Amino acid sequence: MQVFQTAKDAALAMRPDVPVYCFRPGVLREDIRRFREAFPGQTAYAVKTNGEPMVLQTLADAGVDVFDVASPGEFEAVRAVAPKAEMLYMHPIKAQSDIRLALETYGIRTMSLDHEDEVAKILRIVRALDLDPAGITVFIRLQTKGHAAYELSKKFGAAPAHAVELLQRCHRIGFKVGLCFHVGSQIEDPETYERALASCDWVRNRADVPLAGLDVGGGFPAEYGYDPRRKKPDMPGMGQIMSRLRSDIEEWGFGDIPLVAEPGRVVVARCFSLIVRVLLRKGRRLYINDGIWASLSDSWTGKITLPARFIPDPARVARRGDASSIVPFRVCGATCDSVDILSRPFWLPETVDTGDWIEIGHIGAYSLSLRTRFNGFYPDTFVEVETPFDEGDAAEGFASLETMAD
Ligand SMILES: *Cc1c(COP(=O)(O)O)cnc(C)c1O
């Protein structure tokens, strides 16, 4: 991979017409180190957030030896870079053949579930393979109610009374049992984990079986940008969330059982930026070479504000407008699909024009992993960049925030 000091250096050297991902392995090492130091248990990186081999390899080299996986594709990706790493198969609803593959071929011994029919599926394969249930840890996934930018808690999870029943059932079979939850991604309220822990406490007291572990899932917030014309939003930082979580864990009496966290977004958000090119400017519209079917589907929801840096093409001699005036542009994606228009504008210098580049920061989470081949576009060009996005020149603008009138 080519290495550049900054994304601007990369853009001016390569003059790329395709989107370019700028990977910052140093930032990734820093962010995973910070999380592992702050969390008082096992850190299992959630592979779905960004499963690129370069990411998994960097994490494995940095000492990550547990991964949260959900599919055969993810088992394989982890095994390829970290043959000895432990995998936690934390998808509560699994295909029968995938359960078999996990147990038989990948030696996975930790799974989650939220229904008795899933217990039956797992047990059938455990018996067929003649495995001892005592060698397998089953986490019962608990329903939670939280406030996160991405509410994922509605889809999975057993209600507390149901979870009690599942814990007891799995314990009777001879599995080791634990409790897990996942509050959704990018949580906005530090009380979210406490509510989930209170629920776990209720379940534990009624189930009255020994717990082999508590898995607090992911959801830890990453740092993004904000609209500079407004008051900085009062978002709790990672440090604050973590110290609150640690004291909640103690307070609810979970301090003495093995803990697991499954962070995704907070680990990888900062370690990638994306260089996109303006293919055409039409008034206040920019047509760029990426979009919602490629790297920008996560920001498309408009819940996240990404910092954006303008990289003017030095080859353009004539420019209109005032470079210090930051104005909103509607952004249209690369595909021919008419829904491929970002729901929020990019705020950029008025002078931006056809042929210029824009570096969008902090896009490491849920961007590369969600890109599609729709319309034949598939961004897959990578460079390595040494300077962290936030340490470069100040970002002039930001991507994806306020609704814009047509
Ligand atoms: C997606 C997911 C994660 C990671 O969530 P982040 O918000 O990216 O930290 C962790 N655990 C489970 C079960 C998930 O589905």
PDB file of N, CA and C in Angstrom, residues 247-322:
ATOM      1  N   SER A 247     -18.455   1.934  37.182  1.00  0.00           N
ATOM      2  CA  SER A 247     -19.052   2.051  38.516  1.00  0.00           C
ATOM      3  C   SER A 247     -20.423   1.380  38.553  1.00  0.00           C
ATOM      4  N   ASP A 248     -21.157   1.406  37.445  1.00  0.00           N
ATOM      5  CA  ASP A 248     -22.444   0.687  37.397  1.00  0.00           C
ATOM      6  C   ASP A 248     -22.242  -0.822  37.553  1.00  0.00           C
ATOM      7  N   ILE A 249     -21.195  -1.338  36.928  1.00  0.00           N
ATOM      8  CA  ILE A 249     -20.908  -2.774  37.018  1.00  0.00           C
ATOM      9  C   ILE A 249     -20.655  -3.162  38.470  1.00  0.00           C
ATOM     10  N   GLU A 250     -19.869  -2.339  39.160  1.00  0.00           N
ATOM     11  CA  GLU A 250     -19.592  -2.597  40.578  1.00  0.00           C
ATOM     12  C   GLU A 250     -20.879  -2.499  41.395  1.00  0.00           C
ATOM     13  N   GLU A 251     -21.609  -1.416  41.145  1.00  0.00           N
ATOM     14  CA  GLU A 251     -22.807  -1.139  41.924  1.00  0.00           C
ATOM     15  C   GLU A 251     -23.846  -2.258  41.815  1.00  0.00           C
ATOM     16  N   TRP A 252     -23.986  -2.811  40.632  1.00  0.00           N
ATOM     17  CA  TRP A 252     -24.974  -3.871  40.437  1.00  0.00           C
ATOM     18  C   TRP A 252     -24.409  -5.262  40.733  1.00  0.00           C
ATOM     19  N   GLY A 253     -23.193  -5.286  41.264  1.00  0.00           N
ATOM     20  CA  GLY A 253     -22.627  -6.546  41.736  1.00  0.00           C
ATOM     21  C   GLY A 253     -22.168  -7.497  40.631  1.00  0.00           C
ATOM     22  N   PHE A 254     -21.726  -6.921  39.499  1.00  0.00           N
ATOM     23  CA  PHE A 254     -21.207  -7.782  38.437  1.00  0.00           C
ATOM     24  C   PHE A 254     -19.684  -7.721  38.361  1.00  0.00           C
ATOM     25  N   GLY A 255     -19.077  -7.081  39.368  1.00  0.00           N
ATOM     26  CA  GLY A 255     -17.632  -6.872  39.340  1.00  0.00           C
ATOM     27  C   GLY A 255     -16.823  -8.152  39.467  1.00  0.00           C
ATOM     28  N   ASP A 256     -17.458  -9.198  39.987  1.00  0.00           N
ATOM     29  CA  ASP A 256     -16.669 -10.412  40.252  1.00  0.00           C
ATOM     30  C   ASP A 256     -16.927 -11.521  39.238  1.00  0.00           C
ATOM     31  N   ILE A 257     -17.666 -11.233  38.160  1.00  0.00           N
ATOM     32  CA  ILE A 257     -17.804 -12.265  37.132  1.00  0.00           C
ATOM     33  C   ILE A 257     -17.093 -11.793  35.855  1.00  0.00           C
ATOM     34  N   PRO A 258     -16.631 -12.744  35.033  1.00  0.00           N
ATOM     35  CA  PRO A 258     -15.880 -12.353  33.838  1.00  0.00           C
ATOM     36  C   PRO A 258     -16.726 -11.465  32.912  1.00  0.00           C
ATOM     37  N   LEU A 259     -16.131 -10.351  32.490  1.00  0.00           N
ATOM     38  CA  LEU A 259     -16.841  -9.394  31.651  1.00  0.00           C
ATOM     39  C   LEU A 259     -16.319  -9.437  30.228  1.00  0.00           C
ATOM     40  N   VAL A 260     -17.215  -9.161  29.298  1.00  0.00           N
ATOM     41  CA  VAL A 260     -16.848  -9.060  27.890  1.00  0.00           C
ATOM     42  C   VAL A 260     -17.501  -7.800  27.327  1.00  0.00           C
ATOM     43  N   ALA A 261     -16.808  -7.098  26.430  1.00  0.00           N
ATOM     44  CA  ALA A 261     -17.431  -6.022  25.647  1.00  0.00           C
ATOM     45  C   ALA A 261     -17.179  -6.320  24.185  1.00  0.00           C
ATOM     46  N   GLU A 262     -18.072  -5.836  23.337  1.00  0.00           N
ATOM     47  CA  GLU A 262     -17.967  -6.077  21.889  1.00  0.00           C
ATOM     48  C   GLU A 262     -17.954  -4.747  21.137  1.00  0.00           C
ATOM     49  N   PRO A 263     -16.941  -3.933  21.339  1.00  0.00           N
ATOM     50  CA  PRO A 263     -16.937  -2.633  20.677  1.00  0.00           C
ATOM     51  C   PRO A 263     -16.662  -2.760  19.186  1.00  0.00           C
ATOM     52  N   GLY A 264     -17.320  -1.932  18.402  1.00  0.00           N
ATOM     53  CA  GLY A 264     -17.066  -1.877  16.968  1.00  0.00           C
ATOM     54  C   GLY A 264     -16.722  -0.446  16.585  1.00  0.00           C
ATOM     55  N   ARG A 265     -17.767   0.364  16.493  1.00  0.00           N
ATOM     56  CA  ARG A 265     -17.633   1.740  16.015  1.00  0.00           C
ATOM     57  C   ARG A 265     -16.516   2.527  16.695  1.00  0.00           C
ATOM     58  N   VAL A 266     -16.456   2.470  18.027  1.00  0.00           N
ATOM     59  CA  VAL A 266     -15.496   3.306  18.747  1.00  0.00           C
ATOM     60  C   VAL A 266     -14.049   2.898  18.443  1.00  0.00           C
ATOM     61  N   VAL A 267     -13.869   1.654  17.991  1.00  0.00           N
ATOM     62  CA  VAL A 267     -12.516   1.172  17.704  1.00  0.00           C
ATOM     63  C   VAL A 267     -12.047   1.616  16.313  1.00  0.00           C
ATOM     64  N   VAL A 268     -12.966   1.611  15.342  1.00  0.00           N
ATOM     65  CA  VAL A 268     -12.503   1.811  13.957  1.00  0.00           C
ATOM     66  C   VAL A 268     -12.949   3.113  13.286  1.00  0.00           C
ATOM     67  N   ALA A 269     -13.828   3.880  13.916  1.00  0.00           N
ATOM     68  CA  ALA A 269     -14.366   5.079  13.241  1.00  0.00           C
ATOM     69  C   ALA A 269     -13.252   6.007  12.758  1.00  0.00           C
ATOM     70  N   ARG A 270     -12.289   6.270  13.626  1.00  0.00           N
ATOM     71  CA  ARG A 270     -11.291   7.307  13.319  1.00  0.00           C
ATOM     72  C   ARG A 270     -10.193   6.850  12.364  1.00  0.00           C
ATOM     73  N   CYS A 271     -10.054   5.546  12.155  1.00  0.00           N
ATOM     74  CA  CYS A 271      -8.850   5.090  11.457  1.00  0.00           C
ATOM     75  C   CYS A 271      -8.974   5.105   9.932  1.00  0.00           C
ATOM     76  N   PHE A 272     -10.123   5.507   9.420  1.00  0.00           N
ATOM     77  CA  PHE A 272     -10.239   5.685   7.964  1.00  0.00           C
ATOM     78  C   PHE A 272     -10.840   7.052   7.653  1.00  0.00           C
ATOM     79  N   SER A 273     -10.328   7.660   6.580  1.00  0.00           N
ATOM     80  CA  SER A 273     -11.068   8.755   5.956  1.00  0.00           C
ATOM     81  C   SER A 273     -11.252   8.341   4.502  1.00  0.00           C
ATOM     82  N   LEU A 274     -12.014   9.127   3.785  1.00  0.00           N
ATOM     83  CA  LEU A 274     -12.344   8.785   2.405  1.00  0.00           C
ATOM     84  C   LEU A 274     -12.148  10.014   1.525  1.00  0.00           C
ATOM     85  N   ILE A 275     -11.395   9.826   0.440  1.00  0.00           N
ATOM     86  CA  ILE A 275     -11.259  10.919  -0.523  1.00  0.00           C
ATOM     87  C   ILE A 275     -12.278  10.690  -1.631  1.00  0.00           C
ATOM     88  N   VAL A 276     -13.179  11.636  -1.821  1.00  0.00           N
ATOM     89  CA  VAL A 276     -14.120  11.532  -2.942  1.00  0.00           C
ATOM     90  C   VAL A 276     -13.860  12.686  -3.908  1.00  0.00           C
ATOM     91  N   ARG A 277     -14.264  12.501  -5.146  1.00  0.00           N
ATOM     92  CA  ARG A 277     -14.062  13.560  -6.123  1.00  0.00           C
ATOM     93  C   ARG A 277     -15.390  14.138  -6.578  1.00  0.00           C
ATOM     94  N   VAL A 278     -15.408  15.413  -6.793  1.00  0.00           N
ATOM     95  CA  VAL A 278     -16.595  16.065  -7.343  1.00  0.00           C
ATOM     96  C   VAL A 278     -16.572  15.838  -8.857  1.00  0.00           C
ATOM     97  N   LEU A 279     -17.522  15.029  -9.331  1.00  0.00           N
ATOM     98  CA  LEU A 279     -17.553  14.732 -10.769  1.00  0.00           C
ATOM     99  C   LEU A 279     -18.194  15.866 -11.543  1.00  0.00           C
ATOM    100  N   LEU A 280     -19.105  16.555 -10.861  1.00  0.00           N
ATOM    101  CA  LEU A 280     -19.753  17.699 -11.503  1.00  0.00           C
ATOM    102  C   LEU A 280     -20.406  18.576 -10.448  1.00  0.00           C
ATOM    103  N   ARG A 281     -20.291  19.875 -10.641  1.00  0.00           N
ATOM    104  CA  ARG A 281     -21.063  20.780  -9.803  1.00  0.00           C
ATOM    105  C   ARG A 281     -22.152  21.401 -10.660  1.00  0.00           C
ATOM    106  N   LYS A 282     -23.382  21.331 -10.162  1.00  0.00           N
ATOM    107  CA  LYS A 282     -24.523  21.951 -10.844  1.00  0.00           C
ATOM    108  C   LYS A 282     -25.142  22.902  -9.849  1.00  0.00           C
ATOM    109  N   GLY A 283     -24.837  24.157  -9.899  1.00  0.00           N
ATOM    110  CA  GLY A 283     -25.362  25.101  -8.904  1.00  0.00           C
ATOM    111  C   GLY A 283     -24.917  24.685  -7.521  1.00  0.00           C
ATOM    112  N   ARG A 284     -25.879  24.470  -6.640  1.00  0.00           N
ATOM    113  CA  ARG A 284     -25.559  24.053  -5.283  1.00  0.00           C
ATOM    114  C   ARG A 284     -25.622  22.535  -5.113  1.00  0.00           C
ATOM    115  N   ARG A 285     -25.504  21.812  -6.224  1.00  0.00           N
ATOM    116  CA  ARG A 285     -25.462  20.360  -6.134  1.00  0.00           C
ATOM    117  C   ARG A 285     -24.087  19.863  -6.502  1.00  0.00           C
ATOM    118  N   LEU A 286     -23.618  18.871  -5.741  1.00  0.00           N
ATOM    119  CA  LEU A 286     -22.362  18.218  -6.093  1.00  0.00           C
ATOM    120  C   LEU A 286     -22.658  16.770  -6.431  1.00  0.00           C
ATOM    121  N   TYR A 287     -22.186  16.318  -7.577  1.00  0.00           N
ATOM    122  CA  TYR A 287     -22.273  14.904  -7.941  1.00  0.00           C
ATOM    123  C   TYR A 287     -20.919  14.297  -7.632  1.00  0.00           C
ATOM    124  N   ILE A 288     -20.888  13.372  -6.688  1.00  0.00           N
ATOM    125  CA  ILE A 288     -19.596  12.800  -6.286  1.00  0.00           C
ATOM    126  C   ILE A 288     -19.510  11.325  -6.688  1.00  0.00           C
ATOM    127  N   ASN A 289     -18.321  10.744  -6.539  1.00  0.00           N
ATOM    128  CA  ASN A 289     -18.094   9.372  -7.005  1.00  0.00           C
ATOM    129  C   ASN A 289     -18.296   8.317  -5.916  1.00  0.00           C
ATOM    130  N   ASP A 290     -19.035   8.673  -4.862  1.00  0.00           N
ATOM    131  CA  ASP A 290     -19.385   7.687  -3.838  1.00  0.00           C
ATOM    132  C   ASP A 290     -20.832   7.989  -3.470  1.00  0.00           C
ATOM    133  N   GLY A 291     -21.402   7.266  -2.538  1.00  0.00           N
ATOM    134  CA  GLY A 291     -22.798   7.558  -2.197  1.00  0.00           C
ATOM    135  C   GLY A 291     -23.377   6.538  -1.259  1.00  0.00           C
ATOM    136  N   ILE A 292     -24.714   6.487  -1.203  1.00  0.00           N
ATOM    137  CA  ILE A 292     -25.348   5.646  -0.180  1.00  0.00           C
ATOM    138  C   ILE A 292     -25.195   4.162  -0.468  1.00  0.00           C
ATOM    139  N   TRP A 293     -24.933   3.784  -1.720  1.00  0.00           N
ATOM    140  CA  TRP A 293     -24.741   2.364  -2.022  1.00  0.00           C
ATOM    141  C   TRP A 293     -23.283   1.960  -1.882  1.00  0.00           C
ATOM    142  N   ALA A 294     -22.448   2.935  -1.530  1.00  0.00           N
ATOM    143  CA  ALA A 294     -21.033   2.622  -1.315  1.00  0.00           C
ATOM    144  C   ALA A 294     -20.660   2.971   0.124  1.00  0.00           C
ATOM    145  N   SER A 295     -19.818   3.980   0.324  1.00  0.00           N
ATOM    146  CA  SER A 295     -19.268   4.198   1.670  1.00  0.00           C
ATOM    147  C   SER A 295     -20.143   5.063   2.571  1.00  0.00           C
ATOM    148  N   LEU A 296     -21.201   5.648   2.042  1.00  0.00           N
ATOM    149  CA  LEU A 296     -21.880   6.686   2.820  1.00  0.00           C
ATOM    150  C   LEU A 296     -23.266   6.301   3.311  1.00  0.00           C
ATOM    151  N   SER A 297     -23.570   5.023   3.393  1.00  0.00           N
ATOM    152  CA  SER A 297     -24.916   4.658   3.837  1.00  0.00           C
ATOM    153  C   SER A 297     -25.132   4.921   5.322  1.00  0.00           C
ATOM    154  N   ASP A 298     -24.054   4.867   6.100  1.00  0.00           N
ATOM    155  CA  ASP A 298     -24.186   5.086   7.548  1.00  0.00           C
ATOM    156  C   ASP A 298     -24.507   6.555   7.824  1.00  0.00           C
ATOM    157  N   SER A 299     -23.860   7.444   7.091  1.00  0.00           N
ATOM    158  CA  SER A 299     -24.101   8.868   7.312  1.00  0.00           C
ATOM    159  C   SER A 299     -25.370   9.331   6.605  1.00  0.00           C
ATOM    160  N   TRP A 300     -25.829   8.520   5.682  1.00  0.00           N
ATOM    161  CA  TRP A 300     -27.021   8.860   4.918  1.00  0.00           C
ATOM    162  C   TRP A 300     -28.243   9.046   5.820  1.00  0.00           C
ATOM    163  N   THR A 301     -28.296   8.281   6.912  1.00  0.00           N
ATOM    164  CA  THR A 301     -29.403   8.409   7.843  1.00  0.00           C
ATOM    165  C   THR A 301     -29.433   9.800   8.464  1.00  0.00           C
ATOM    166  N   GLY A 302     -28.329  10.530   8.333  1.00  0.00           N
ATOM    167  CA  GLY A 302     -28.302  11.896   8.836  1.00  0.00           C
ATOM    168  C   GLY A 302     -28.088  12.000  10.324  1.00  0.00           C
ATOM    169  N   LYS A 303     -27.823  10.872  10.970  1.00  0.00           N
ATOM    170  CA  LYS A 303     -27.663  10.920  12.421  1.00  0.00           C
ATOM    171  C   LYS A 303     -26.242  11.254  12.825  1.00  0.00           C
ATOM    172  N   ILE A 304     -25.357  11.201  11.861  1.00  0.00           N
ATOM    173  CA  ILE A 304     -23.957  11.386  12.192  1.00  0.00           C
ATOM    174  C   ILE A 304     -23.396  12.515  11.343  1.00  0.00           C
ATOM    175  N   THR A 305     -22.611  13.362  11.969  1.00  0.00           N
ATOM    176  CA  THR A 305     -22.000  14.478  11.265  1.00  0.00           C
ATOM    177  C   THR A 305     -20.525  14.180  11.089  1.00  0.00           C
ATOM    178  N   LEU A 306     -20.103  14.090   9.851  1.00  0.00           N
ATOM    179  CA  LEU A 306     -18.710  13.758   9.585  1.00  0.00           C
ATOM    180  C   LEU A 306     -17.940  15.021   9.223  1.00  0.00           C
ATOM    181  N   PRO A 307     -16.721  15.137   9.727  1.00  0.00           N
ATOM    182  CA  PRO A 307     -15.921  16.294   9.346  1.00  0.00           C
ATOM    183  C   PRO A 307     -15.457  16.157   7.897  1.00  0.00           C
ATOM    184  N   ALA A 308     -15.438  17.258   7.170  1.00  0.00           N
ATOM    185  CA  ALA A 308     -15.044  17.205   5.756  1.00  0.00           C
ATOM    186  C   ALA A 308     -13.997  18.277   5.462  1.00  0.00           C
ATOM    187  N   ARG A 309     -13.013  17.893   4.684  1.00  0.00           N
ATOM    188  CA  ARG A 309     -11.918  18.808   4.349  1.00  0.00           C
ATOM    189  C   ARG A 309     -11.888  18.980   2.836  1.00  0.00           C
ATOM    190  N   PHE A 310     -11.758  20.214   2.430  1.00  0.00           N
ATOM    191  CA  PHE A 310     -11.772  20.555   1.008  1.00  0.00           C
ATOM    192  C   PHE A 310     -10.356  20.417   0.446  1.00  0.00           C
ATOM    193  N   ILE A 311     -10.233  19.690  -0.655  1.00  0.00           N
ATOM    194  CA  ILE A 311      -8.930  19.570  -1.327  1.00  0.00           C
ATOM    195  C   ILE A 311      -9.093  20.103  -2.749  1.00  0.00           C
ATOM    196  N   PRO A 312      -8.861  21.423  -2.924  1.00  0.00           N
ATOM    197  CA  PRO A 312      -9.069  22.009  -4.247  1.00  0.00           C
ATOM    198  C   PRO A 312      -8.063  21.469  -5.257  1.00  0.00           C
ATOM    199  N   ASP A 313      -8.535  21.276  -6.472  1.00  0.00           N
ATOM    200  CA  ASP A 313      -7.650  20.836  -7.549  1.00  0.00           C
ATOM    201  C   ASP A 313      -6.818  22.033  -8.005  1.00  0.00           C
ATOM    202  N   PRO A 314      -5.489  21.960  -7.822  1.00  0.00           N
ATOM    203  CA  PRO A 314      -4.655  23.113  -8.208  1.00  0.00           C
ATOM    204  C   PRO A 314      -4.687  23.386  -9.713  1.00  0.00           C
ATOM    205  N   ALA A 315      -5.144  22.385 -10.490  1.00  0.00           N
ATOM    206  CA  ALA A 315      -5.189  22.563 -11.938  1.00  0.00           C
ATOM    207  C   ALA A 315      -6.324  23.504 -12.365  1.00  0.00           C
ATOM    208  N   ARG A 316      -7.258  23.754 -11.481  1.00  0.00           N
ATOM    209  CA  ARG A 316      -8.361  24.667 -11.838  1.00  0.00           C
ATOM    210  C   ARG A 316      -7.913  26.106 -11.604  1.00  0.00           C
ATOM    211  N   VAL A 317      -7.921  26.882 -12.651  1.00  0.00           N
ATOM    212  CA  VAL A 317      -7.394  28.243 -12.539  1.00  0.00           C
ATOM    213  C   VAL A 317      -8.486  29.199 -12.061  1.00  0.00           C
ATOM    214  N   ALA A 318      -9.648  29.131 -12.709  1.00  0.00           N
ATOM    215  CA  ALA A 318     -10.709  30.099 -12.384  1.00  0.00           C
ATOM    216  C   ALA A 318     -11.660  29.522 -11.347  1.00  0.00           C
ATOM    217  N   ARG A 319     -11.951  30.318 -10.336  1.00  0.00           N
ATOM    218  CA  ARG A 319     -12.930  29.900  -9.326  1.00  0.00           C
ATOM    219  C   ARG A 319     -13.881  31.046  -9.032  1.00  0.00           C
ATOM    220  N   ARG A 320     -15.118  30.661  -8.737  1.00  0.00           N
ATOM    221  CA  ARG A 320     -16.092  31.668  -8.344  1.00  0.00           C
ATOM    222  C   ARG A 320     -16.352  31.539  -6.850  1.00  0.00           C
ATOM    223  N   GLY A 321     -16.686  32.653  -6.235  1.00  0.00           N
ATOM    224  CA  GLY A 321     -17.093  32.609  -4.835  1.00  0.00           C
ATOM    225  C   GLY A 321     -15.962  32.935  -3.880  1.00  0.00           C
ATOM    226  N   ASP A 322     -16.324  32.866  -2.616  1.00  0.00           N
ATOM    227  CA  ASP A 322     -15.432  33.266  -1.545  1.00  0.00           C
ATOM    228  C   ASP A 322     -15.012  32.000  -0.782  1.00  0.00           C
TER     229      ASP A 322
END
